[in-house]
Amino acid sequence: MTAEDLAKNIKVLIFDVDGVLTDGQIFVIPGPDGKGIEAKGFAAHDGLGISLARLGGLRVGIITKRQSQTVAIRANDLRLEFIYQGQAHKMNAINEILTKANITIDQLAYVGDDIIDLPVMRQCGLAIATANARQQVKEVAHYITPNFGGEGAGRDAVDFILSAQGTLEKVIEQYLDEDNAAAASADVGTGNM
Amino acid sequence: MTAEDLAKNIKVLIFDVDGVLTDGQIFVIPGPDGKGIEAKGFAAHDGLGISLARLGGLRVGIITKRQSQTVAIRANDLRLEFIYQGQAHKMNAINEILTKANITIDQLAYVGDDIIDLPVMRQCGLAIATANARQQVKEVAHYITPNFGGEGAGRDAVDFILSAQGTLEKVIEQYLDEDNAAAASADVGTGNM
Amino acid sequence: MTAEDLAKNIKVLIFDVDGVLTDGQIFVIPGPDGKGIEAKGFAAHDGLGISLARLGGLRVGIITKRQSQTVAIRANDLRLEFIYQGQAHKMNAINEILTKANITIDQLAYVGDDIIDLPVMRQCGLAIATANARQQVKEVAHYITPNFGGEGAGRDAVDFILSAQGTLEKVIEQYLDEDNAAAASADVGTGNM
Amino acid sequence: MTAEDLAKNIKVLIFDVDGVLTDGQIFVIPGPDGKGIEAKGFAAHDGLGISLARLGGLRVGIITKRQSQTVAIRANDLRLEFIYQGQAHKMNAINEILTKANITIDQLAYVGDDIIDLPVMRQCGLAIATANARQQVKEVAHYITPNFGGEGAGRDAVDFILSAQGTLEKVIEQYLDEDNAAAASADVGTGNM
């Protein structure tokens, strides 16, 4: 089966965060209390991609080992359905998602960049590595994104799946249509966000 | 008509923000109240370009889907004439600008990087895509900037238009002349900006 | 002796910080008291690499000339054993580490990017330069990492040493095993980190 | 005369800031009072380069059009001798520096990246453009640095001048010598810097 064939089955799309939805840089800013504030840079292209994924019928989430307020804020901004932080063993979260979404693992796509993602990527229906993924991760991937994490790798994953499912162009026109966009839209920012 | 020919008609230049005047990264910093503070990186080259555009007789603005205090601050620093945030459907803002500036759409240039920019780019007089634009956006562009968003793509757009209009060199010398510069100058920073 | 041969002896791995565990950019943010807050971007790939190094039996530390709270926070997050800041003359710190770890200098690997690292790199058992190191530093290095500092150069160093020692694959599987990971794990973030 | 010949005369080295000592990105962070806080990323390689320049007998400074607390903080950290902010017309500051340093303009080197730097670069003894400089600036430069601003372009300028003056290797060894380094050292960070 080609990666395109595998992509046709996908109903749920899960992203790792650092190095996938960001470029992998963890910015540490010392806070007034001496503790660190962790900032991350997320790609606007990925935000729009998650709206497209939703319009295309995909359910979307993240699983990450780290625990940060920054990710919680961004996940909320993106209105993600599945949000798992502090997951050293990501298959636990994957199994919960499979139950919640009532799907089998061949219907789940996962985008990763480091070895902690290997257990999921070895088992899931479509394993996607970012262009900046470590070599061991690229070796198990069905598809490698043209862009680096934080520069549109997440969007590449959405485009690849929707394109394989034959819905990408229709979804884009839907997004651009005034009535549908409001319902699917995420990533709009609010207040000083 | 070549892109240079189209550029000769331009009187108003409108930029998208994320991915065009920035590299598309949205930095999320958790604030003291638990909400996110959104930071963005803008290119100094673009700031100077907007001063050149003004000296060359162009009227300049931004239209962006997101809503952020960061953009409001930068737009103010750049003394932009047209500032539209929170615009999921950018043609609405474009139509307002056409009325305010009393021009037709073939006199408006727009710089974009993502599919949300397609409706404007399909209609405006000069459609410019940044080097980092998604493929679907590049396909409808009359001109693609050599630089990425946030690394001078905005300046590339200004240089391209003023060069086509035959005014670039004169405008640069004007900018360097002590008497004219003060009037056109933007992007100087103030206080801790 | 090849670099791989030299790597077989290594028991302690020491990193410079700026340009090695970061991309060399020092972000200055003016603080409320007018003093500067220094922020840095660290690579998630390096954080996981330090966990792997520890599982592989290496002892890990940093030596840096600068003094910043940011580095203290990150070093704590990574649970580093040797932390030396404010070191204009890095051999002093190296000598202390040799005593504490009860090793000879041929058992110590050092990763650097600038001339301040030369005295250590001329003497230590395995001198590693990052891809972004200044030319004079690359010239004395036994091994040059494929990635830039802040984009995985630290992880490259760990992979190179563990691979030469024949333990990399085993260590990765250990890391992925539920029982061992908790003990070795670092870089998990806490609170708003 | 080659650029190397021109470099032999240099006694004062002046840098533009945005795009030269930074990558040209101006990070805007909304502050608690609604005003913007401007953050910039400076290269550690440049900081060390400025120490080398001083050891090699050069006097060093900056001239920038923008006004920011961030630059004041970094300039202080680097112990720069000449600091001019808010300079729309940089030749005014250059003339002051020539008087203060009691040199002629052929003894002054200037590193720039944008057209605002042209008046100085057309007149000074050694005009250096960064790798990321706008095309019009590269055209008037005697030397173009291999690295981009914010990634070591400042250090490249120092290395080029000291190398032409035949002092680079000696200065590096001096820097590494315990007794001389303390006197010349800059860029060490203090407190939460």
PDB file of N, CA, C and O in Angstrom, chain A residues 67-107:
ATOM      1  N   GLN A  67       4.909  19.265  29.607  1.00  0.00           N
ATOM      2  CA  GLN A  67       3.718  19.847  30.213  1.00  0.00           C
ATOM      3  C   GLN A  67       3.957  21.353  30.209  1.00  0.00           C
ATOM      4  O   GLN A  67       4.890  21.829  30.824  1.00  0.00           O
ATOM      5  N   SER A  68       3.156  22.111  29.458  1.00  0.00           N
ATOM      6  CA  SER A  68       3.374  23.556  29.466  1.00  0.00           C
ATOM      7  C   SER A  68       2.055  24.284  29.267  1.00  0.00           C
ATOM      8  O   SER A  68       1.165  23.821  28.557  1.00  0.00           O
ATOM      9  N   GLN A  69       1.977  25.432  29.911  1.00  0.00           N
ATOM     10  CA  GLN A  69       0.791  26.285  29.793  1.00  0.00           C
ATOM     11  C   GLN A  69       0.673  26.786  28.359  1.00  0.00           C
ATOM     12  O   GLN A  69      -0.423  26.968  27.831  1.00  0.00           O
ATOM     13  N   THR A  70       1.823  27.006  27.733  1.00  0.00           N
ATOM     14  CA  THR A  70       1.872  27.499  26.363  1.00  0.00           C
ATOM     15  C   THR A  70       1.099  26.595  25.409  1.00  0.00           C
ATOM     16  O   THR A  70       0.340  27.066  24.561  1.00  0.00           O
ATOM     17  N   VAL A  71       1.304  25.299  25.546  1.00  0.00           N
ATOM     18  CA  VAL A  71       0.616  24.351  24.675  1.00  0.00           C
ATOM     19  C   VAL A  71      -0.880  24.347  24.970  1.00  0.00           C
ATOM     20  O   VAL A  71      -1.705  24.292  24.052  1.00  0.00           O
ATOM     21  N   ALA A  72      -1.229  24.441  26.251  1.00  0.00           N
ATOM     22  CA  ALA A  72      -2.658  24.485  26.614  1.00  0.00           C
ATOM     23  C   ALA A  72      -3.328  25.690  25.951  1.00  0.00           C
ATOM     24  O   ALA A  72      -4.439  25.589  25.418  1.00  0.00           O
ATOM     25  N   ILE A  73      -2.653  26.827  25.960  1.00  0.00           N
ATOM     26  CA  ILE A  73      -3.212  28.051  25.371  1.00  0.00           C
ATOM     27  C   ILE A  73      -3.395  27.883  23.860  1.00  0.00           C
ATOM     28  O   ILE A  73      -4.439  28.205  23.307  1.00  0.00           O
ATOM     29  N   ARG A  74      -2.372  27.364  23.207  1.00  0.00           N
ATOM     30  CA  ARG A  74      -2.442  27.204  21.762  1.00  0.00           C
ATOM     31  C   ARG A  74      -3.485  26.145  21.374  1.00  0.00           C
ATOM     32  O   ARG A  74      -4.231  26.325  20.410  1.00  0.00           O
ATOM     33  N   ALA A  75      -3.538  25.059  22.129  1.00  0.00           N
ATOM     34  CA  ALA A  75      -4.508  23.994  21.834  1.00  0.00           C
ATOM     35  C   ALA A  75      -5.926  24.528  21.955  1.00  0.00           C
ATOM     36  O   ALA A  75      -6.804  24.173  21.165  1.00  0.00           O
ATOM     37  N   ASN A  76      -6.132  25.394  22.930  1.00  0.00           N
ATOM     38  CA  ASN A  76      -7.445  26.013  23.116  1.00  0.00           C
ATOM     39  C   ASN A  76      -7.763  26.950  21.953  1.00  0.00           C
ATOM     40  O   ASN A  76      -8.877  26.967  21.425  1.00  0.00           O
ATOM     41  N   ASP A  77      -6.765  27.727  21.541  1.00  0.00           N
ATOM     42  CA  ASP A  77      -6.935  28.650  20.408  1.00  0.00           C
ATOM     43  C   ASP A  77      -7.309  27.871  19.143  1.00  0.00           C
ATOM     44  O   ASP A  77      -8.103  28.327  18.319  1.00  0.00           O
ATOM     45  N   LEU A  78      -6.748  26.677  19.012  1.00  0.00           N
ATOM     46  CA  LEU A  78      -6.991  25.854  17.820  1.00  0.00           C
ATOM     47  C   LEU A  78      -8.231  24.966  17.983  1.00  0.00           C
ATOM     48  O   LEU A  78      -8.592  24.249  17.068  1.00  0.00           O
ATOM     49  N   ARG A  79      -8.865  25.040  19.133  1.00  0.00           N
ATOM     50  CA  ARG A  79     -10.062  24.232  19.432  1.00  0.00           C
ATOM     51  C   ARG A  79      -9.836  22.743  19.136  1.00  0.00           C
ATOM     52  O   ARG A  79     -10.657  22.091  18.487  1.00  0.00           O
ATOM     53  N   LEU A  80      -8.713  22.216  19.635  1.00  0.00           N
ATOM     54  CA  LEU A  80      -8.401  20.805  19.401  1.00  0.00           C
ATOM     55  C   LEU A  80      -9.307  19.903  20.226  1.00  0.00           C
ATOM     56  O   LEU A  80      -9.645  20.226  21.367  1.00  0.00           O
ATOM     57  N   GLU A  81      -9.665  18.752  19.667  1.00  0.00           N
ATOM     58  CA  GLU A  81     -10.569  17.841  20.372  1.00  0.00           C
ATOM     59  C   GLU A  81      -9.823  16.973  21.379  1.00  0.00           C
ATOM     60  O   GLU A  81     -10.300  16.746  22.481  1.00  0.00           O
ATOM     61  N   PHE A  82      -8.629  16.487  20.995  1.00  0.00           N
ATOM     62  CA  PHE A  82      -7.864  15.599  21.875  1.00  0.00           C
ATOM     63  C   PHE A  82      -6.586  16.313  22.319  1.00  0.00           C
ATOM     64  O   PHE A  82      -5.754  16.676  21.480  1.00  0.00           O
ATOM     65  N   ILE A  83      -6.432  16.504  23.619  1.00  0.00           N
ATOM     66  CA  ILE A  83      -5.264  17.226  24.133  1.00  0.00           C
ATOM     67  C   ILE A  83      -4.655  16.415  25.270  1.00  0.00           C
ATOM     68  O   ILE A  83      -5.235  16.304  26.347  1.00  0.00           O
ATOM     69  N   TYR A  84      -3.488  15.852  25.029  1.00  0.00           N
ATOM     70  CA  TYR A  84      -2.791  15.063  26.048  1.00  0.00           C
ATOM     71  C   TYR A  84      -1.397  15.632  26.269  1.00  0.00           C
ATOM     72  O   TYR A  84      -0.551  15.563  25.383  1.00  0.00           O
ATOM     73  N   GLN A  85      -1.144  16.169  27.442  1.00  0.00           N
ATOM     74  CA  GLN A  85       0.199  16.621  27.800  1.00  0.00           C
ATOM     75  C   GLN A  85       0.772  15.696  28.880  1.00  0.00           C
ATOM     76  O   GLN A  85       0.043  14.960  29.529  1.00  0.00           O
ATOM     77  N   GLY A  86       2.118  15.791  29.058  1.00  0.00           N
ATOM     78  CA  GLY A  86       2.765  15.007  30.111  1.00  0.00           C
ATOM     79  C   GLY A  86       2.730  13.507  29.845  1.00  0.00           C
ATOM     80  O   GLY A  86       2.675  12.704  30.771  1.00  0.00           O
ATOM     81  N   GLN A  87       2.790  13.125  28.586  1.00  0.00           N
ATOM     82  CA  GLN A  87       2.664  11.718  28.187  1.00  0.00           C
ATOM     83  C   GLN A  87       4.019  11.155  27.784  1.00  0.00           C
ATOM     84  O   GLN A  87       4.431  11.280  26.634  1.00  0.00           O
ATOM     85  N   ALA A  88       4.710  10.513  28.729  1.00  0.00           N
ATOM     86  CA  ALA A  88       5.987   9.881  28.393  1.00  0.00           C
ATOM     87  C   ALA A  88       5.750   8.651  27.508  1.00  0.00           C
ATOM     88  O   ALA A  88       6.603   8.290  26.706  1.00  0.00           O
ATOM     89  N   HIS A  89       4.602   8.043  27.669  1.00  0.00           N
ATOM     90  CA  HIS A  89       4.295   6.846  26.878  1.00  0.00           C
ATOM     91  C   HIS A  89       3.035   7.107  26.079  1.00  0.00           C
ATOM     92  O   HIS A  89       1.926   6.998  26.578  1.00  0.00           O
ATOM     93  N   LYS A  90       3.247   7.466  24.827  1.00  0.00           N
ATOM     94  CA  LYS A  90       2.159   8.039  24.046  1.00  0.00           C
ATOM     95  C   LYS A  90       1.102   7.028  23.636  1.00  0.00           C
ATOM     96  O   LYS A  90      -0.023   7.413  23.312  1.00  0.00           O
ATOM     97  N   MET A  91       1.441   5.728  23.646  1.00  0.00           N
ATOM     98  CA  MET A  91       0.447   4.723  23.259  1.00  0.00           C
ATOM     99  C   MET A  91      -0.729   4.702  24.234  1.00  0.00           C
ATOM    100  O   MET A  91      -1.853   4.380  23.844  1.00  0.00           O
ATOM    101  N   ASN A  92      -0.485   5.063  25.485  1.00  0.00           N
ATOM    102  CA  ASN A  92      -1.597   5.135  26.447  1.00  0.00           C
ATOM    103  C   ASN A  92      -2.648   6.136  25.962  1.00  0.00           C
ATOM    104  O   ASN A  92      -3.846   5.864  25.961  1.00  0.00           O
ATOM    105  N   ALA A  93      -2.174   7.308  25.569  1.00  0.00           N
ATOM    106  CA  ALA A  93      -3.101   8.342  25.090  1.00  0.00           C
ATOM    107  C   ALA A  93      -3.752   7.907  23.778  1.00  0.00           C
ATOM    108  O   ALA A  93      -4.947   8.123  23.562  1.00  0.00           O
ATOM    109  N   ILE A  94      -2.953   7.282  22.911  1.00  0.00           N
ATOM    110  CA  ILE A  94      -3.510   6.813  21.632  1.00  0.00           C
ATOM    111  C   ILE A  94      -4.662   5.830  21.880  1.00  0.00           C
ATOM    112  O   ILE A  94      -5.729   5.925  21.256  1.00  0.00           O
ATOM    113  N   ASN A  95      -4.455   4.913  22.816  1.00  0.00           N
ATOM    114  CA  ASN A  95      -5.512   3.931  23.090  1.00  0.00           C
ATOM    115  C   ASN A  95      -6.787   4.602  23.593  1.00  0.00           C
ATOM    116  O   ASN A  95      -7.894   4.210  23.216  1.00  0.00           O
ATOM    117  N   GLU A  96      -6.629   5.618  24.431  1.00  0.00           N
ATOM    118  CA  GLU A  96      -7.804   6.370  24.885  1.00  0.00           C
ATOM    119  C   GLU A  96      -8.525   7.044  23.720  1.00  0.00           C
ATOM    120  O   GLU A  96      -9.748   7.063  23.652  1.00  0.00           O
ATOM    121  N   ILE A  97      -7.733   7.615  22.813  1.00  0.00           N
ATOM    122  CA  ILE A  97      -8.324   8.312  21.663  1.00  0.00           C
ATOM    123  C   ILE A  97      -9.068   7.330  20.760  1.00  0.00           C
ATOM    124  O   ILE A  97     -10.171   7.617  20.278  1.00  0.00           O
ATOM    125  N   LEU A  98      -8.474   6.144  20.551  1.00  0.00           N
ATOM    126  CA  LEU A  98      -9.135   5.134  19.714  1.00  0.00           C
ATOM    127  C   LEU A  98     -10.516   4.793  20.288  1.00  0.00           C
ATOM    128  O   LEU A  98     -11.507   4.676  19.550  1.00  0.00           O
ATOM    129  N   THR A  99     -10.573   4.658  21.610  1.00  0.00           N
ATOM    130  CA  THR A  99     -11.850   4.340  22.269  1.00  0.00           C
ATOM    131  C   THR A  99     -12.839   5.490  22.120  1.00  0.00           C
ATOM    132  O   THR A  99     -13.992   5.299  21.702  1.00  0.00           O
ATOM    133  N   LYS A 100     -12.385   6.690  22.457  1.00  0.00           N
ATOM    134  CA  LYS A 100     -13.261   7.871  22.367  1.00  0.00           C
ATOM    135  C   LYS A 100     -13.801   8.079  20.954  1.00  0.00           C
ATOM    136  O   LYS A 100     -14.957   8.446  20.766  1.00  0.00           O
ATOM    137  N   ALA A 101     -12.914   7.899  19.955  1.00  0.00           N
ATOM    138  CA  ALA A 101     -13.317   8.178  18.578  1.00  0.00           C
ATOM    139  C   ALA A 101     -13.957   6.955  17.920  1.00  0.00           C
ATOM    140  O   ALA A 101     -14.447   7.041  16.798  1.00  0.00           O
ATOM    141  N   ASN A 102     -13.909   5.832  18.649  1.00  0.00           N
ATOM    142  CA  ASN A 102     -14.486   4.582  18.147  1.00  0.00           C
ATOM    143  C   ASN A 102     -13.913   4.210  16.770  1.00  0.00           C
ATOM    144  O   ASN A 102     -14.639   3.930  15.825  1.00  0.00           O
ATOM    145  N   ILE A 103     -12.597   4.223  16.685  1.00  0.00           N
ATOM    146  CA  ILE A 103     -11.908   3.857  15.443  1.00  0.00           C
ATOM    147  C   ILE A 103     -10.847   2.801  15.729  1.00  0.00           C
ATOM    148  O   ILE A 103     -10.497   2.554  16.892  1.00  0.00           O
ATOM    149  N   THR A 104     -10.336   2.180  14.684  1.00  0.00           N
ATOM    150  CA  THR A 104      -9.189   1.285  14.827  1.00  0.00           C
ATOM    151  C   THR A 104      -7.914   2.055  14.494  1.00  0.00           C
ATOM    152  O   THR A 104      -7.969   3.135  13.895  1.00  0.00           O
ATOM    153  N   ILE A 105      -6.772   1.487  14.884  1.00  0.00           N
ATOM    154  CA  ILE A 105      -5.512   2.240  14.786  1.00  0.00           C
ATOM    155  C   ILE A 105      -5.108   2.513  13.330  1.00  0.00           C
ATOM    156  O   ILE A 105      -4.364   3.452  13.055  1.00  0.00           O
ATOM    157  N   ASP A 106      -5.621   1.717  12.397  1.00  0.00           N
ATOM    158  CA  ASP A 106      -5.296   1.995  10.992  1.00  0.00           C
ATOM    159  C   ASP A 106      -6.056   3.216  10.471  1.00  0.00           C
ATOM    160  O   ASP A 106      -5.795   3.696   9.362  1.00  0.00           O
ATOM    161  N   GLN A 107      -6.971   3.737  11.278  1.00  0.00           N
ATOM    162  CA  GLN A 107      -7.690   4.960  10.904  1.00  0.00           C
ATOM    163  C   GLN A 107      -7.087   6.193  11.550  1.00  0.00           C
ATOM    164  O   GLN A 107      -7.619   7.297  11.446  1.00  0.00           O
TER     165      GLN A 107
END
